[in-house]
mmCIF file of C-alpha atoms and ligand atoms in Angstrom:
data_model
loop_
_atom_site.group_PDB
_atom_site.id
_atom_site.type_symbol
_atom_site.label_atom_id
_atom_site.label_comp_id
_atom_site.label_asym_id
_atom_site.label_seq_id
_atom_site.Cartn_x
_atom_site.Cartn_y
_atom_site.Cartn_z
ATOM 1 C CA MET I 32 1.085 -47.584 -7.805
ATOM 2 C CA HIS I 33 0.824 -47.124 -11.829
ATOM 3 C CA ILE I 34 1.475 -43.817 -13.065
ATOM 4 C CA HIS I 35 0.582 -43.210 -16.460
ATOM 5 C CA LYS I 36 3.581 -41.284 -18.439
ATOM 6 C CA TYR I 37 1.787 -38.587 -20.243
ATOM 7 C CA GLU I 38 0.284 -38.232 -15.884
ATOM 8 C CA ARG I 39 4.097 -38.251 -14.855
ATOM 9 C CA TRP I 40 4.379 -35.495 -17.255
ATOM 10 C CA TRP I 41 2.283 -33.279 -16.325
ATOM 11 C CA LEU I 42 3.204 -33.568 -12.574
ATOM 12 C CA THR I 43 6.817 -33.176 -13.814
ATOM 13 C CA PHE I 44 5.509 -30.161 -15.948
ATOM 14 C CA GLY I 45 3.718 -28.359 -12.881
ATOM 15 C CA ILE I 46 6.258 -29.090 -10.562
ATOM 16 C CA GLY I 47 8.636 -27.634 -12.682
ATOM 17 C CA MET I 48 6.915 -24.506 -13.305
ATOM 18 C CA LEU I 49 5.654 -24.403 -9.323
ATOM 19 C CA LEU I 50 9.685 -24.041 -9.300
ATOM 20 C CA VAL I 51 9.502 -21.619 -11.343
ATOM 21 C CA PHE I 52 7.755 -19.189 -10.270
ATOM 22 C CA LEU I 53 8.455 -19.278 -6.376
ATOM 23 C CA ALA I 54 12.676 -18.684 -7.717
ATOM 24 C CA THR I 55 11.626 -15.653 -9.454
ATOM 25 C CA ILE I 56 10.169 -15.089 -6.396
ATOM 26 C CA ALA I 57 12.928 -14.943 -4.544
ATOM 27 C CA PHE I 58 15.725 -14.081 -6.759
ATOM 28 C CA ALA I 59 12.868 -10.409 -7.049
ATOM 29 C CA ALA I 60 13.159 -10.310 -3.448
ATOM 30 C CA PHE I 61 16.321 -11.262 -2.573
ATOM 31 C CA ALA I 62 18.720 -10.203 -5.753
ATOM 32 C CA ASP I 63 17.036 -7.190 -6.974
ATOM 33 C CA ASN I 64 15.381 -5.747 -3.363
ATOM 34 C CA ILE I 65 11.878 -5.255 -4.794
ATOM 35 C CA ASN I 66 10.518 -5.513 -1.699
ATOM 36 C CA PRO I 67 7.005 -4.190 -0.568
ATOM 37 C CA PRO I 68 6.875 -1.276 1.856
ATOM 38 C CA SER I 69 6.307 -1.780 5.255
ATOM 39 C CA GLY I 70 7.814 -3.145 8.397
ATOM 40 C CA LEU I 71 10.049 -0.456 8.897
ATOM 41 C CA GLN I 72 8.321 1.901 11.995
ATOM 42 C CA ALA I 73 5.923 -0.044 14.132
ATOM 43 C CA ILE I 74 3.981 2.047 16.229
ATOM 44 C CA ASP I 75 1.207 0.247 18.620
ATOM 45 C CA PRO I 76 -2.326 -0.531 17.274
ATOM 46 C CA THR I 77 -3.939 0.508 19.691
ATOM 47 C CA LYS I 78 -2.591 4.229 20.608
ATOM 48 C CA VAL I 79 -2.533 5.683 17.114
ATOM 49 C CA SER I 80 -5.081 8.629 18.596
ATOM 50 C CA LYS I 81 -2.378 9.698 20.935
ATOM 51 C CA THR I 82 0.777 8.798 19.127
ATOM 52 C CA PRO I 83 2.427 12.145 17.440
ATOM 53 C CA PRO I 84 2.288 12.885 14.724
ATOM 54 C CA PHE I 85 -0.708 10.347 14.084
ATOM 55 C CA ASP I 86 -3.020 11.694 17.175
ATOM 56 C CA HIS I 87 -2.767 15.449 14.768
ATOM 57 C CA PRO I 88 -2.728 13.903 11.382
ATOM 58 C CA GLY I 89 -2.851 15.943 7.789
ATOM 59 C CA LEU I 90 -0.335 17.662 5.708
ATOM 60 C CA ARG I 91 3.306 18.794 7.098
ATOM 61 C CA ARG I 92 5.485 21.827 4.968
ATOM 62 C CA LEU I 93 9.365 21.101 5.716
ATOM 63 C CA PRO I 94 11.831 23.391 6.008
ATOM 64 C CA ASP I 95 13.120 22.285 2.722
ATOM 65 C CA GLY I 96 9.132 23.523 1.277
ATOM 66 C CA ASN I 97 8.771 19.168 0.448
ATOM 67 C CA TYR I 98 5.621 18.026 2.655
ATOM 68 C CA GLU I 99 4.457 14.955 4.937
ATOM 69 C CA ALA I 100 0.854 13.897 4.819
ATOM 70 C CA TYR I 101 0.356 11.938 7.890
ATOM 71 C CA PHE I 102 -2.689 9.572 7.416
ATOM 72 C CA VAL I 103 -4.659 7.105 8.738
ATOM 73 C CA ALA I 104 -6.532 4.273 7.632
ATOM 74 C CA GLU I 105 -9.965 3.177 9.518
ATOM 75 C CA VAL I 106 -13.016 1.817 9.412
ATOM 76 C CA PHE I 107 -14.616 2.925 7.009
ATOM 77 C CA SER I 108 -12.782 6.616 6.132
ATOM 78 C CA PHE I 109 -9.772 7.852 5.668
ATOM 79 C CA GLN I 110 -8.845 11.223 8.754
ATOM 80 C CA PRO I 111 -8.471 12.559 6.998
ATOM 81 C CA SER I 112 -10.362 12.623 4.123
ATOM 82 C CA THR I 113 -9.502 15.836 2.030
ATOM 83 C CA ILE I 114 -5.718 17.150 1.410
ATOM 84 C CA THR I 115 -4.531 20.120 -0.404
ATOM 85 C CA VAL I 116 -0.926 20.201 -1.833
ATOM 86 C CA PRO I 117 0.899 22.434 -4.737
ATOM 87 C CA VAL I 118 2.109 20.685 -8.206
ATOM 88 C CA GLY I 119 5.212 19.777 -8.375
ATOM 89 C CA ARG I 120 6.421 19.414 -4.756
ATOM 90 C CA LYS I 121 6.820 16.411 -2.362
ATOM 91 C CA VAL I 122 4.787 14.804 -0.980
ATOM 92 C CA THR I 123 5.701 11.924 1.626
ATOM 93 C CA PHE I 124 2.667 9.702 3.103
ATOM 94 C CA TYR I 125 2.556 7.785 5.453
ATOM 95 C CA VAL I 126 -0.028 5.301 6.986
ATOM 96 C CA THR I 127 -0.898 3.099 9.557
ATOM 97 C CA SER I 128 -4.753 2.267 10.459
ATOM 98 C CA PRO I 129 -6.105 1.307 14.318
ATOM 99 C CA ASP I 130 -8.370 -1.725 13.369
ATOM 100 C CA VAL I 131 -7.550 -4.255 10.258
ATOM 101 C CA VAL I 132 -6.018 -4.190 7.066
ATOM 102 C CA HIS I 133 -6.536 -1.152 4.740
ATOM 103 C CA GLY I 134 -5.478 -0.097 1.623
ATOM 104 C CA PHE I 135 -4.173 3.543 0.809
ATOM 105 C CA TYR I 136 -3.989 3.897 -4.007
ATOM 106 C CA ILE I 137 -4.805 7.280 -4.944
ATOM 107 C CA ALA I 138 -5.790 6.378 -8.307
ATOM 108 C CA LYS I 139 -3.330 7.196 -12.027
ATOM 109 C CA THR I 140 0.081 7.604 -9.117
ATOM 110 C CA ASP I 141 2.187 4.532 -8.293
ATOM 111 C CA VAL I 142 1.073 5.257 -4.442
ATOM 112 C CA ASN I 143 0.354 2.076 -3.802
ATOM 113 C CA MET I 144 0.634 0.981 -0.027
ATOM 114 C CA MET I 145 -1.332 -1.359 2.100
ATOM 115 C CA ALA I 146 -2.483 0.286 5.874
ATOM 116 C CA VAL I 147 -1.446 -2.627 8.203
ATOM 117 C CA PRO I 148 -1.928 -2.274 12.546
ATOM 118 C CA GLY I 149 1.238 -1.846 14.161
ATOM 119 C CA TRP I 150 3.550 -0.715 11.146
ATOM 120 C CA VAL I 151 3.740 2.450 9.174
ATOM 121 C CA ASN I 152 4.023 2.523 5.256
ATOM 122 C CA SER I 153 5.035 5.197 3.263
ATOM 123 C CA GLU I 154 5.899 6.307 -0.022
ATOM 124 C CA SER I 155 6.693 10.050 -2.090
ATOM 125 C CA HIS I 156 5.801 11.347 -4.953
ATOM 126 C CA VAL I 157 5.951 14.452 -6.870
ATOM 127 C CA PHE I 158 2.441 15.717 -9.035
ATOM 128 C CA SER I 159 3.267 16.724 -11.764
ATOM 129 C CA SER I 160 -0.535 17.465 -12.824
ATOM 130 C CA PRO I 161 -2.935 19.673 -11.174
ATOM 131 C CA GLY I 162 -6.189 17.962 -10.601
ATOM 132 C CA THR I 163 -7.939 16.169 -7.760
ATOM 133 C CA TYR I 164 -7.091 12.426 -7.093
ATOM 134 C CA LEU I 165 -9.295 9.375 -5.404
ATOM 135 C CA LEU I 166 -7.478 8.210 -2.758
ATOM 136 C CA ILE I 167 -9.530 4.677 -2.313
ATOM 137 C CA CYS I 168 -9.189 1.562 0.218
ATOM 138 C CA HIS I 169 -7.684 -1.300 -2.306
ATOM 139 C CA GLU I 170 -8.255 -3.955 -0.156
ATOM 140 C CA TYR I 171 -11.828 -5.327 1.633
ATOM 141 C CA CYS I 172 -11.687 -4.569 4.978
ATOM 142 C CA GLY I 173 -15.382 -5.174 5.539
ATOM 143 C CA ILE I 174 -19.016 -4.081 5.223
ATOM 144 C CA GLY I 175 -17.617 -0.215 4.586
ATOM 145 C CA HIS I 176 -15.074 -1.046 2.251
ATOM 146 C CA GLN I 177 -16.632 0.282 -1.235
ATOM 147 C CA ASN I 178 -17.357 3.741 0.194
ATOM 148 C CA MET I 179 -13.631 4.501 2.177
ATOM 149 C CA PHE I 180 -11.987 6.392 -0.515
ATOM 150 C CA GLY I 181 -10.528 10.441 0.103
ATOM 151 C CA LYS I 182 -9.415 12.847 -2.024
ATOM 152 C CA ILE I 183 -6.016 13.986 -3.022
ATOM 153 C CA VAL I 184 -6.542 17.729 -4.277
ATOM 154 C CA VAL I 185 -3.225 18.688 -6.795
ATOM 155 C CA LYS I 186 -2.798 23.099 -7.038
HETATM 156 CU CU1 LIG K 443 -10.853 -0.014 4.667
HETATM 157 CU CU2 LIG K 443 -11.074 -1.479 2.249
#
């Protein structure tokens, strides 16, 4: 089979770029240890509503003055849908899902997770200014996806 010279250049270029991108991803994952937040804590997705602390999702104050917030993301809402947290305290968000993959993104922050059935994901954040922050599901999860949101009120 004859491949034209220019065609061969483009094939070489395309495959070369693919290898460069794969190497970049591998470098970020292994050398820089950049990973998505996930995979450390497992949960039975069929028993989320009976598994503490997700049987009573919501905000907990820790002895050191910081907070933990437990959320269940399910079609098509967050439980709880609203929490109120103080300015300047570290809040660690924990999220899981009993049904399908959802997103957990707090607008204007770096809290950006997936809620994956079978796993608990977590991220911490310190809110430095008061206000109402929108919590949105940013993974398409079904016909009510666009209605899946909540609020983080920071006072
Ligand atoms: Cu839940 Cu989109």
